[in-house]
CSV table of C-alpha atoms in Angstrom, one decimal:
chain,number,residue,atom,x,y,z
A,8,UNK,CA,-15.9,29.6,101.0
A,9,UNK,CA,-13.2,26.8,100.8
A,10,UNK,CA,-9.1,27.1,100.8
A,11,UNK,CA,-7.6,27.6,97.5
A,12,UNK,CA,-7.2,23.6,96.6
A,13,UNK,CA,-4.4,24.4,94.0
A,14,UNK,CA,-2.6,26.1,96.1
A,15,UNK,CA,-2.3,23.5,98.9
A,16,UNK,CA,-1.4,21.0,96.2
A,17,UNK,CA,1.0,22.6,95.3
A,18,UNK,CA,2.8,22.9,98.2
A,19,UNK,CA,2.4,19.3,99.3
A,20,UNK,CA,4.2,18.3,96.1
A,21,UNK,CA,7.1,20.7,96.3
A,22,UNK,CA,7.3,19.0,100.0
A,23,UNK,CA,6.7,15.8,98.7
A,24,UNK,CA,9.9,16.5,96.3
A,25,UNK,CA,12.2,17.8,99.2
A,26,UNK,CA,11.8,15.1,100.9
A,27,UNK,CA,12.4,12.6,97.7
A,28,UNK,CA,15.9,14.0,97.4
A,29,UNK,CA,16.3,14.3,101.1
A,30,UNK,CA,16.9,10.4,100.9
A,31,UNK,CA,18.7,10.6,97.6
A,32,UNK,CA,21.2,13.4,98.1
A,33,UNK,CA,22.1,12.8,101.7
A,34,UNK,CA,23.8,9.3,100.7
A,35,UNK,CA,27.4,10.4,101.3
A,36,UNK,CA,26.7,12.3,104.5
A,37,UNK,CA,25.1,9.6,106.5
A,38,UNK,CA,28.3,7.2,105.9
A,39,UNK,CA,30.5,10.5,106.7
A,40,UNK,CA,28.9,10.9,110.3
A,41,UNK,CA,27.6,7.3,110.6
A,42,UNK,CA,24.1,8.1,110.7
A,43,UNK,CA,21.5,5.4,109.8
A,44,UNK,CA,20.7,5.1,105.8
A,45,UNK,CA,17.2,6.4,106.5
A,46,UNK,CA,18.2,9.6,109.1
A,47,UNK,CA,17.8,12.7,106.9
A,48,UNK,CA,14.8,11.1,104.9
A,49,UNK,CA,13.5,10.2,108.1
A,50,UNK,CA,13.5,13.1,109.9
A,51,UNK,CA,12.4,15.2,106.2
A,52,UNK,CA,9.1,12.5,106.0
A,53,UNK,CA,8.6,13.7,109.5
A,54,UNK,CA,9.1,17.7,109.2
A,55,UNK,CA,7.5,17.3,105.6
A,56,UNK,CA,4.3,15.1,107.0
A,57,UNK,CA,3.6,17.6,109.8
A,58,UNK,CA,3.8,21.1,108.2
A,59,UNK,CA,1.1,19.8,105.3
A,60,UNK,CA,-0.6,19.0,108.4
A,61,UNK,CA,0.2,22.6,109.9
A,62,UNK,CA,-0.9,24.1,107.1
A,63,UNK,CA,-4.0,22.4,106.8
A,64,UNK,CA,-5.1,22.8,110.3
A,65,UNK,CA,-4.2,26.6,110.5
A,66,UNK,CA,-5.7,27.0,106.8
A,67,UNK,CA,-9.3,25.7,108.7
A,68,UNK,CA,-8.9,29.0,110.9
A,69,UNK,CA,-11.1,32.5,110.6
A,70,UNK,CA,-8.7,35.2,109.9
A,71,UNK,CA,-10.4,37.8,111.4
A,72,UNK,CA,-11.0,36.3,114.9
A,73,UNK,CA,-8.3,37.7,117.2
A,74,UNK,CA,-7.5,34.0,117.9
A,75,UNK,CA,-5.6,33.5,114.7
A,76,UNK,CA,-4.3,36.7,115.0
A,77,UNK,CA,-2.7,36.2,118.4
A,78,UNK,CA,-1.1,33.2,116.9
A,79,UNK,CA,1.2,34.7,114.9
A,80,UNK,CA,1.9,37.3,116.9
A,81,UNK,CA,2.9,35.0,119.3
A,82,UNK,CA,5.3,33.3,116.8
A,83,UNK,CA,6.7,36.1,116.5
A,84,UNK,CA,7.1,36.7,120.1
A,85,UNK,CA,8.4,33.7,121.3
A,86,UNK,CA,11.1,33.4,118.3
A,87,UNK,CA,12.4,36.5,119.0
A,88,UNK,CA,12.2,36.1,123.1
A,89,UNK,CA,14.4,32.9,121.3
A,90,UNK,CA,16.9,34.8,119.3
A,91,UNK,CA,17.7,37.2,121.9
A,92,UNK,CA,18.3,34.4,124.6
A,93,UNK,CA,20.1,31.8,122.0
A,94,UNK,CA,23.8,33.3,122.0
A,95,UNK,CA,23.8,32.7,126.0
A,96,UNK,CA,22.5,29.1,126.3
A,97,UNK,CA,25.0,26.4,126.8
A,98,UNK,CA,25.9,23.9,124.2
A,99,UNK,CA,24.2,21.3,125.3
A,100,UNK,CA,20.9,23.6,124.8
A,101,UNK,CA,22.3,25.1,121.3
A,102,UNK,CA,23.4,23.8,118.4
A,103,UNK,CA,26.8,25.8,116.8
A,104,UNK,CA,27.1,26.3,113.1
A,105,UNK,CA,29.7,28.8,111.0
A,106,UNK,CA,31.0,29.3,115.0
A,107,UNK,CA,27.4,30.6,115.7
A,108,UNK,CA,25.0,29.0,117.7
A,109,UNK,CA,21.7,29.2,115.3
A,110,UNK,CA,19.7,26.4,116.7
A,111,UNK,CA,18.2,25.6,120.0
A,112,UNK,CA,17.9,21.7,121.0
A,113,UNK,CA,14.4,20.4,121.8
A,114,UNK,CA,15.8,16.5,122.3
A,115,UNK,CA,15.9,14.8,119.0
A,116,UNK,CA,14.8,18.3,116.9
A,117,UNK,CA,16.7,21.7,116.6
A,118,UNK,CA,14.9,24.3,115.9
A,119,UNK,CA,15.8,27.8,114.2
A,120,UNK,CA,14.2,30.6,115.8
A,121,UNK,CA,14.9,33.5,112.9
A,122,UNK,CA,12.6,31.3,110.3
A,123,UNK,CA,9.7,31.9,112.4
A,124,UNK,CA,10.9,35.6,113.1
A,125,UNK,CA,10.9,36.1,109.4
A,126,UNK,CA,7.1,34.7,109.1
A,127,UNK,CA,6.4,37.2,112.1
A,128,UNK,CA,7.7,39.8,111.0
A,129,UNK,CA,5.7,39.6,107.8
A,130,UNK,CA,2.6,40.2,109.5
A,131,UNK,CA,4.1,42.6,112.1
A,132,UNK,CA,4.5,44.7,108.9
A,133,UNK,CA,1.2,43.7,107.7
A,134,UNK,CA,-0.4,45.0,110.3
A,135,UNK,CA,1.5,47.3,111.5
A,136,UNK,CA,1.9,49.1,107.9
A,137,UNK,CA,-1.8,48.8,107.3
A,138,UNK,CA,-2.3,51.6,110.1
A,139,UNK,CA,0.8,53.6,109.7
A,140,UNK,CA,0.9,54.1,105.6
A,141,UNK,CA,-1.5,56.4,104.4
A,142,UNK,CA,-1.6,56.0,100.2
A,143,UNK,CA,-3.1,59.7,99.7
A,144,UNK,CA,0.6,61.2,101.4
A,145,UNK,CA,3.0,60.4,99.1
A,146,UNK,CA,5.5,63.3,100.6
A,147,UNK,CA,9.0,61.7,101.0
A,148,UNK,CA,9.6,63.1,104.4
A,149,UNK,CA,6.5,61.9,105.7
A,150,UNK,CA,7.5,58.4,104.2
A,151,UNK,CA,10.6,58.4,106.1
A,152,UNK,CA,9.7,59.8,109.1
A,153,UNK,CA,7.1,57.3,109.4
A,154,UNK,CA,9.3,54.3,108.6
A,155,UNK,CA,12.1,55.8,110.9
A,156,UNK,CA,11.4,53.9,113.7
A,157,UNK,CA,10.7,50.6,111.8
A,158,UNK,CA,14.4,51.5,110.8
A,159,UNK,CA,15.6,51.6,113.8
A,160,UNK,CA,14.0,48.9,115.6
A,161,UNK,CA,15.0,46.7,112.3
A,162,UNK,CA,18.4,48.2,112.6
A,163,UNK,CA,18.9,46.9,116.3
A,164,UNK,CA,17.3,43.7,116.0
A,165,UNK,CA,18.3,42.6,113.0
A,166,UNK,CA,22.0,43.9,113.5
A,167,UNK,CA,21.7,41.6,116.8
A,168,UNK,CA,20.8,38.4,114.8
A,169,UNK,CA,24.1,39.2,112.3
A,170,UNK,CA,26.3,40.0,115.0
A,171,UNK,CA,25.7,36.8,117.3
A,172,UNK,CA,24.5,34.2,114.4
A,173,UNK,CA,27.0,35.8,112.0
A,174,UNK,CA,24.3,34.8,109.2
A,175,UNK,CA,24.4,37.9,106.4
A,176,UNK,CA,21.6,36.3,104.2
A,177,UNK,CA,19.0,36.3,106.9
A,178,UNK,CA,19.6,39.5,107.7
A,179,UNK,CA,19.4,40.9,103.8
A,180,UNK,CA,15.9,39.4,103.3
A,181,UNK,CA,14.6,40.7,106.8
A,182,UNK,CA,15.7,44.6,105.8
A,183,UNK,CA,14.2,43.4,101.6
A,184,UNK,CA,11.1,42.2,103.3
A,185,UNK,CA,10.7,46.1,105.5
A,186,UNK,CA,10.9,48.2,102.6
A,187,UNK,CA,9.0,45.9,99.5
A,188,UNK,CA,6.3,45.4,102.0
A,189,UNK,CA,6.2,49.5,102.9
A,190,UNK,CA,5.9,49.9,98.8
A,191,UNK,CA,3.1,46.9,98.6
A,192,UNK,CA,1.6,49.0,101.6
A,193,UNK,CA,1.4,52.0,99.2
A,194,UNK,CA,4.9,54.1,99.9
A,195,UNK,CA,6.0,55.7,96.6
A,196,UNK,CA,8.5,54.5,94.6
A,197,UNK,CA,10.9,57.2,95.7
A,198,UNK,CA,11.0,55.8,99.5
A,199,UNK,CA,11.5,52.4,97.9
A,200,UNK,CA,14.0,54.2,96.0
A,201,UNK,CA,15.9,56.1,99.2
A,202,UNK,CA,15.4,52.6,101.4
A,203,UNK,CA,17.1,50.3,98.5
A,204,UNK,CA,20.0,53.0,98.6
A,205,UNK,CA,19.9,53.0,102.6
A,206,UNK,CA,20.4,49.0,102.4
A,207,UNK,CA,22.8,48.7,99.8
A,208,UNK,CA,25.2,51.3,101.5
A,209,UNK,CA,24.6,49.4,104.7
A,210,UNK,CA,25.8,46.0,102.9
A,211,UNK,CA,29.2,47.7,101.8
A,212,UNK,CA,29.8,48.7,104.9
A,213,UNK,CA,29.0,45.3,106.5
A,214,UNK,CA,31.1,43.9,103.3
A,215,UNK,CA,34.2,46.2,103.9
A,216,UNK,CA,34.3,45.6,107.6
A,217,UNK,CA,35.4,42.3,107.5
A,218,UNK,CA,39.2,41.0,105.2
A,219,UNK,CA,37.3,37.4,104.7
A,220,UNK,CA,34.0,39.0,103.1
A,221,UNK,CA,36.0,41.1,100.8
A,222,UNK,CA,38.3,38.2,99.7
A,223,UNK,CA,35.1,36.3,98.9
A,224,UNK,CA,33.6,38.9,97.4
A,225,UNK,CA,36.4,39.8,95.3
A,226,UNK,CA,36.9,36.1,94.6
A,227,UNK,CA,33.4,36.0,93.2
A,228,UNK,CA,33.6,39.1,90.8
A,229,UNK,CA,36.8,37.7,89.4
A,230,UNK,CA,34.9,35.0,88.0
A,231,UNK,CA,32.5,36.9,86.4
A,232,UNK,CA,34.3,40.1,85.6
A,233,UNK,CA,35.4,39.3,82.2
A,234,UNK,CA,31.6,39.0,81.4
A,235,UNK,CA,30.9,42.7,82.5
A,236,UNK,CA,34.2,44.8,81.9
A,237,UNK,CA,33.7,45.1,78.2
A,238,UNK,CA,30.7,46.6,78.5
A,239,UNK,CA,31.8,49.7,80.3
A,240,UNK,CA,34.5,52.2,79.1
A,241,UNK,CA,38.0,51.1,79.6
A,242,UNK,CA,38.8,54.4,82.3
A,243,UNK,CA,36.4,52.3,84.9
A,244,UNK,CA,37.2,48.8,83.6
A,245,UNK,CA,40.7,49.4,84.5
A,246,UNK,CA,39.4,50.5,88.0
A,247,UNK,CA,37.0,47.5,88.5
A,248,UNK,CA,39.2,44.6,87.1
A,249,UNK,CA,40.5,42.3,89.8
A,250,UNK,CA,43.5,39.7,89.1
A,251,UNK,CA,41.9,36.3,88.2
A,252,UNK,CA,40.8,33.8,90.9
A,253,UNK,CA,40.3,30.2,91.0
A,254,UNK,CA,36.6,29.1,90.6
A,255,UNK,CA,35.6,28.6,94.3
A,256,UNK,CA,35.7,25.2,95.6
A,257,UNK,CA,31.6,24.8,96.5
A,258,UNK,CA,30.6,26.9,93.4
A,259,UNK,CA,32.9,24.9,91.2
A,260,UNK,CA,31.4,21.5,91.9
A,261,UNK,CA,28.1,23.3,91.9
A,262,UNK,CA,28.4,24.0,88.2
A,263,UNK,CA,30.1,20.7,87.2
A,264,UNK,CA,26.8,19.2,88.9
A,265,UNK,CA,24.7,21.2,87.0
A,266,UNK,CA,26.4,20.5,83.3
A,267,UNK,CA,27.1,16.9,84.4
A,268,UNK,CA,23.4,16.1,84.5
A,269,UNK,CA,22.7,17.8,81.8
A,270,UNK,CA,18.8,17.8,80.0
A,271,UNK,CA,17.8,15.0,81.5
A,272,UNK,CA,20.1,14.1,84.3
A,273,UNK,CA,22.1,11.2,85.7
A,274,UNK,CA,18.6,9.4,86.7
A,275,UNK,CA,17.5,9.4,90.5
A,276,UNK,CA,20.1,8.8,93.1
A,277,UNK,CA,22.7,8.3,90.4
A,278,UNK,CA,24.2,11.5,91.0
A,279,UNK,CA,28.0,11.6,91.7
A,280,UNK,CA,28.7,15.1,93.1
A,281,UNK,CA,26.9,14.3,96.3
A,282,UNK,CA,29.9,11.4,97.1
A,283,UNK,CA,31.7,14.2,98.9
A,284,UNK,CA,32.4,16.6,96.7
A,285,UNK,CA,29.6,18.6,96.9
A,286,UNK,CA,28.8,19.3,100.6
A,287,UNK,CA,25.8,20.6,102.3
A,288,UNK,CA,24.4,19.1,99.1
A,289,UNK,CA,21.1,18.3,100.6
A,290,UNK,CA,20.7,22.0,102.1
A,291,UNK,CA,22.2,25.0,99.9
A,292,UNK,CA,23.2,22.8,97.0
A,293,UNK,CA,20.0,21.4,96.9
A,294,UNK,CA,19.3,22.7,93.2
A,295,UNK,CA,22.9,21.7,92.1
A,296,UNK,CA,21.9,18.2,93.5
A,297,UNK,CA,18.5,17.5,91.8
A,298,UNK,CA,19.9,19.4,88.7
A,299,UNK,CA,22.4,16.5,88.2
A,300,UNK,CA,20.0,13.5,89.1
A,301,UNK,CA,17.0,15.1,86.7
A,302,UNK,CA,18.4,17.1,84.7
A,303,UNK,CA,17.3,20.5,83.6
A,304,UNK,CA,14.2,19.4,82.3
A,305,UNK,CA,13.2,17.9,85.5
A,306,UNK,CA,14.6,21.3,87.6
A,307,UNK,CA,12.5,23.5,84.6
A,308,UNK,CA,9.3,21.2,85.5
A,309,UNK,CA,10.1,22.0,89.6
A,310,UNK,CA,10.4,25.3,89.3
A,311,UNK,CA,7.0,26.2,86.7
A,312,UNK,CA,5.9,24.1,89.8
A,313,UNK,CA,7.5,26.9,92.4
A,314,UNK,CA,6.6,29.7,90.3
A,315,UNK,CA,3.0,28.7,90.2
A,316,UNK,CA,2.5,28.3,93.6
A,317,UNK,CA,4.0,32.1,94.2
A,318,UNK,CA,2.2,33.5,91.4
A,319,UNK,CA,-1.0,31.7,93.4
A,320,UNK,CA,-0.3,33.3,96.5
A,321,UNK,CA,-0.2,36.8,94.6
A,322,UNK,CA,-3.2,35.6,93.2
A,323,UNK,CA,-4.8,35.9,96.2
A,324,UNK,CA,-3.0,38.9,97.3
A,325,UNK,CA,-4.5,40.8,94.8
A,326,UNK,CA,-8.1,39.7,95.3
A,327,UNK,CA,-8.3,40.8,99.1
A,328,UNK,CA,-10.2,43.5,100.2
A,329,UNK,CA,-8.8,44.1,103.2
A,330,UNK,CA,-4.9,45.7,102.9
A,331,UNK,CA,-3.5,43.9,105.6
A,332,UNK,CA,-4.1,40.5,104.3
A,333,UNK,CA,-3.1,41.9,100.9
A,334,UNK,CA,0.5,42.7,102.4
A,335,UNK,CA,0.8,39.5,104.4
A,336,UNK,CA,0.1,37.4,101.4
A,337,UNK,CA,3.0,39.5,99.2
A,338,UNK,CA,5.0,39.4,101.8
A,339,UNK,CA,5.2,35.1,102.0
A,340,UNK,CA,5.3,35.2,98.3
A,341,UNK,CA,8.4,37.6,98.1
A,342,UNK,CA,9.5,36.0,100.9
A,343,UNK,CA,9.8,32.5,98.9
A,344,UNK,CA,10.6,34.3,95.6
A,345,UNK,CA,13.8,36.5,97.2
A,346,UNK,CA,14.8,33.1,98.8
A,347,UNK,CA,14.7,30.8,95.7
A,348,UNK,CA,16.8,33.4,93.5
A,349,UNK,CA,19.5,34.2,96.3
A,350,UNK,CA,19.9,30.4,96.9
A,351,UNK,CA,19.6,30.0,92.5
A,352,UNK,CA,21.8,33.0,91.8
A,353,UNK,CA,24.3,31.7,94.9
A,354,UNK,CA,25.0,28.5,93.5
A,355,UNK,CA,25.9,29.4,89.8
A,356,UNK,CA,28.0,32.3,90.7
A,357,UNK,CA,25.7,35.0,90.1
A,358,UNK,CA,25.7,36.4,93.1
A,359,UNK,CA,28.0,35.6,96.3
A,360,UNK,CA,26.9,32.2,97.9
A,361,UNK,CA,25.1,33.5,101.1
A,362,UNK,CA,23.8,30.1,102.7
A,363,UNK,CA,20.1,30.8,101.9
A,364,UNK,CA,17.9,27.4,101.7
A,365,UNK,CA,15.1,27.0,99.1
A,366,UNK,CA,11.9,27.1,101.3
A,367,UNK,CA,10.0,23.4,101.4
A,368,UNK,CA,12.8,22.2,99.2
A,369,UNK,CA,16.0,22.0,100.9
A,370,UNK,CA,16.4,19.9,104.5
A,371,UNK,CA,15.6,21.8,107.0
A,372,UNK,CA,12.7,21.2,109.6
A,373,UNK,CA,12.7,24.6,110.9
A,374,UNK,CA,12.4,26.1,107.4
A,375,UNK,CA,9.6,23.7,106.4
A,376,UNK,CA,7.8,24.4,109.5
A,377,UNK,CA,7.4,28.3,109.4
A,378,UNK,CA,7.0,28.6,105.8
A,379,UNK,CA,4.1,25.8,106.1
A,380,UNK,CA,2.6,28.3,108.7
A,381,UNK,CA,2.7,31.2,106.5
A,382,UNK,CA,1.3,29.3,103.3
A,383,UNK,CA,-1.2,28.1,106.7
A,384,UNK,CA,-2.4,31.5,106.9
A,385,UNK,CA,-2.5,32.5,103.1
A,386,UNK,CA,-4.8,29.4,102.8
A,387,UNK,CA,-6.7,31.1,105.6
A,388,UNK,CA,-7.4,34.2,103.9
A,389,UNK,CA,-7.9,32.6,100.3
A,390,UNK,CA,-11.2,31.6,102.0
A,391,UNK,CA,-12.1,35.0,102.1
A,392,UNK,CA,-11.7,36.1,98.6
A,393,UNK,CA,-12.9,34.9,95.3
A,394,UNK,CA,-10.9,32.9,93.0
C-alpha cells in the first residue's frame, strides 16, 4: 500500500505557507537586530525544505519493524536526556528566553528539546497504554491505580520542565495529551472526568502561586467579564467581577491586526502591525499577522486547510486495526488541534496568552522538525490501513 497522498500535501502546503509569511512578517525584526533581509525566511526555507523531506523519508518506513520503533523511542530518549541536562549548560551552549534557557545551540541552529519530548511522549503512551488499559475494566479505581504512576512520573517530569524553562503551555498540553490519550486508549469517561478535575485544580494552584500570573490572569478576565457576568445571578457576579483593566498591550495590537485586515486583508507584506507594534509577530502572533495581510477569507481558507489535514490524520486513526497506532495517530492530531486553539484562543483574548506556536505555521525550526516526524510516522501507518 502507499502513504496517504493528501495528507502529505497537505502538510507541505501548510509548510509552504509558514514559510511565505516567515519572509513577510519578519520585516521589522531583521532591521531591529540587524539581521540580513533574507535571515528568518532563510533559515524557515531551510527548516521547512528538510522536515517535508523528514517526513517523506520516515513515511517510506515499516511500522512494525522494531527499527522504526526504536526511533522514536529514541527521540524520546535523547530530548529528555536534553531537558534534564539544558538548565546546567553554559550560555554559550544554551539559548535563554522568558529568563529560561529553552534551547540548546548546535552552531548556526538551536534546537528545543520539549517539541520532540512531546512527539515521544505520544507514542510512549501509545504503547505504553495499549498494554496497560484493558477496555472490559471500566472500574474507576482500577483506572486510577493503573494511571497512578503515569501521574507521577508526568508529575515529576513535567513539573521539572515548568520549573527550569518556566514554560506553563508546554506543560498544559503534556498533562491534556496523558489523560485524552488514556480515554482514546478506552478509560471511561469518569477517569477522564476525575483526571480533567486533577489538572484543573493543579493549574490553580500553579496560577495562585505566583502575584505576576494572577495579575495576568485577572487582567485577562477583566476584559471579558462583562461578556459572562450577566449571565449568572447577581450573588456570584458580585463575587467574580474584577475592576476594569486596560486591554493588554500584545493582545491589543493583536486584535487591531485582526479587524485592520479585515475580509480580505491589507494584501501580502502590506501589513502594518508587524513595524514593531506587534512583536514576536512571526512566532505567537503568527495568526494576528497573516489575518491582517489576507484577511479573514484568506485565514478561513488556511484553516479548512488545517482542519483537513487533522481530520485526515483521525481518518487514519480510526481505520487501524491495531490500538497502538490508533492512539499514536489521535494523539498528533490532538496534539496539533489543542495547539492551534490555545495559540487561536490566546491571541483574541479568549483564553490567557500562553506562548503556544501553531505547529508548521509559526517560525520555529524545532517545532517544524518534530511535528514533521510525527505526521512521518502517521504517513507510516496510513500504509497500513485502507483509505
Amino acid at each position: 500500500m502507499v502513504v496517504d497522498k493528501k495528507l502529505f500535501y497537505l502538510s507541505s502546503i501548510l509548510i509552504t505557507i509558514g514559510i511565505v509569511f516567515s519572509y513577510s512578517l519578519s520585516a521589522f525584526t531583521v532591521l531591529y537586530f540587524g539581521y540580513n533581509e533574507f535571515h528568518f525566511f532563510a533559515r524557515q526555507l531551510f527548516f521547512g525544505v528538510s522536515g517535508i523531506l523528514i517526513m517523506f523519508f520516515i513515511s517510506q518506513l515499516n511500522p512494525d519493524k522494531e527499527s522504526s520503533k526504536k526511533l522514536i523511542l529514541g527521540v524520546l530518549i535523547v530530548s529528555f536526556l536534553c531537558i534534564i541536562v539544558l538548565p546546567f549548560l553554559p550560555s554559550s551552549l544554551a539559548t535563554a528566553s522568558g529568563g529560561a534557557k529553552r534551547w540548546i545551540r548546535f552552531g548556526p541552529v538551536s534546537i528545543s528539546p520539549v517539541e520532540f519530548f512531546k512527539i515521544g511522549l505520544i507514542y510512549f503512551l501509545a504503547w505504553s497504554y495499549t498494554r496497560r488499559i484493558d477496555d472490559s475494566k471500566k472500574v474507576l479505581k482500577h483506572e486510577i491505580l493503573i494511571l497512578l504512576p503515569y501521574c507521577i512520573v508526568a508529575t515529576i517530569v513535567i513539573g521539572y520542565i515548568y520549573i527550569t524553562q518556566n514554560d506553563l503551555g508546554q506543560s498544559v498540553i503534556s498533562f491534556f495529551l496523558i489523560f485524552a490519550l488514556a480515554f482514546f486508549a478506552g478509560a471511561s469517561k469518569r477517569l477522564f472526568a476525575f483526571g480533567t478535575l486533577v489538572v484543573m485544580m493543579i493549574g490553580i494552584m500553579v496560577i495562585f502561586s505566583n502575584q505576576r500570573r494572577i495579575q495576568r490572569i485577572a487582567s485577562w478576565w477583566g476584559n471579558i467579564q462583562d461578556a459572562f457576568l450577566p449571565l449568572l445571578p447577581e450573588s456570584l457576579a458580585s463575587v467574580l467581577r474584577v475592576s476594569a483593566n486596560n486591554e493588554p498591550y500584545q493582545i491589543s495590537h493583536s486584535l487591531n491586526a485582526i479587524a485592520h485586515g479585515g475580509m480580505f486583508g491589507e494584501g501580502l507584506g502590506l501589513g502594518i502591525f508587524k513595524l514593531g507594534f506587534l512583536s514576536e509577530v512571526h512566532t505567537d502572533f503568527v495568526l494576528s499577522g497573516i489575518t491582517e495581510e489576507i484577511g479573514l477569507f484568506g485565514l478561513g481558507i488556511i484553516c479548512i486547510i488545517y482542519l483537513w489535514m487533522i481530520l485526515r490524520i483521525f481518518r487514519i486513526a480510526g481505520r487501524c486495526e491495531k490500538k497502538e497506532y490508533f492512539i499514536f495517530c489521535s494523539g498528533i492530531a490532538l496534539l496539533l488541534l489543542f495547539s492551534f486553539f490555545m495559540n487561536a484562543f490566546g491571541i483574541i483574548s479568549l483564553t490567557p496568552l500562553k506562548g503556544v506556536a501553531v505547529p508548521l505555521l509559526s517560525y520555529g525550526g524545532s517545532s517544524m522538525w518534530a511535528i514533521c516526524i510525527g505526521l512521518g510516522y502517521v504517513l507510516m501507518i496510513s500504509k497500513k490501513v485502507k483509505l
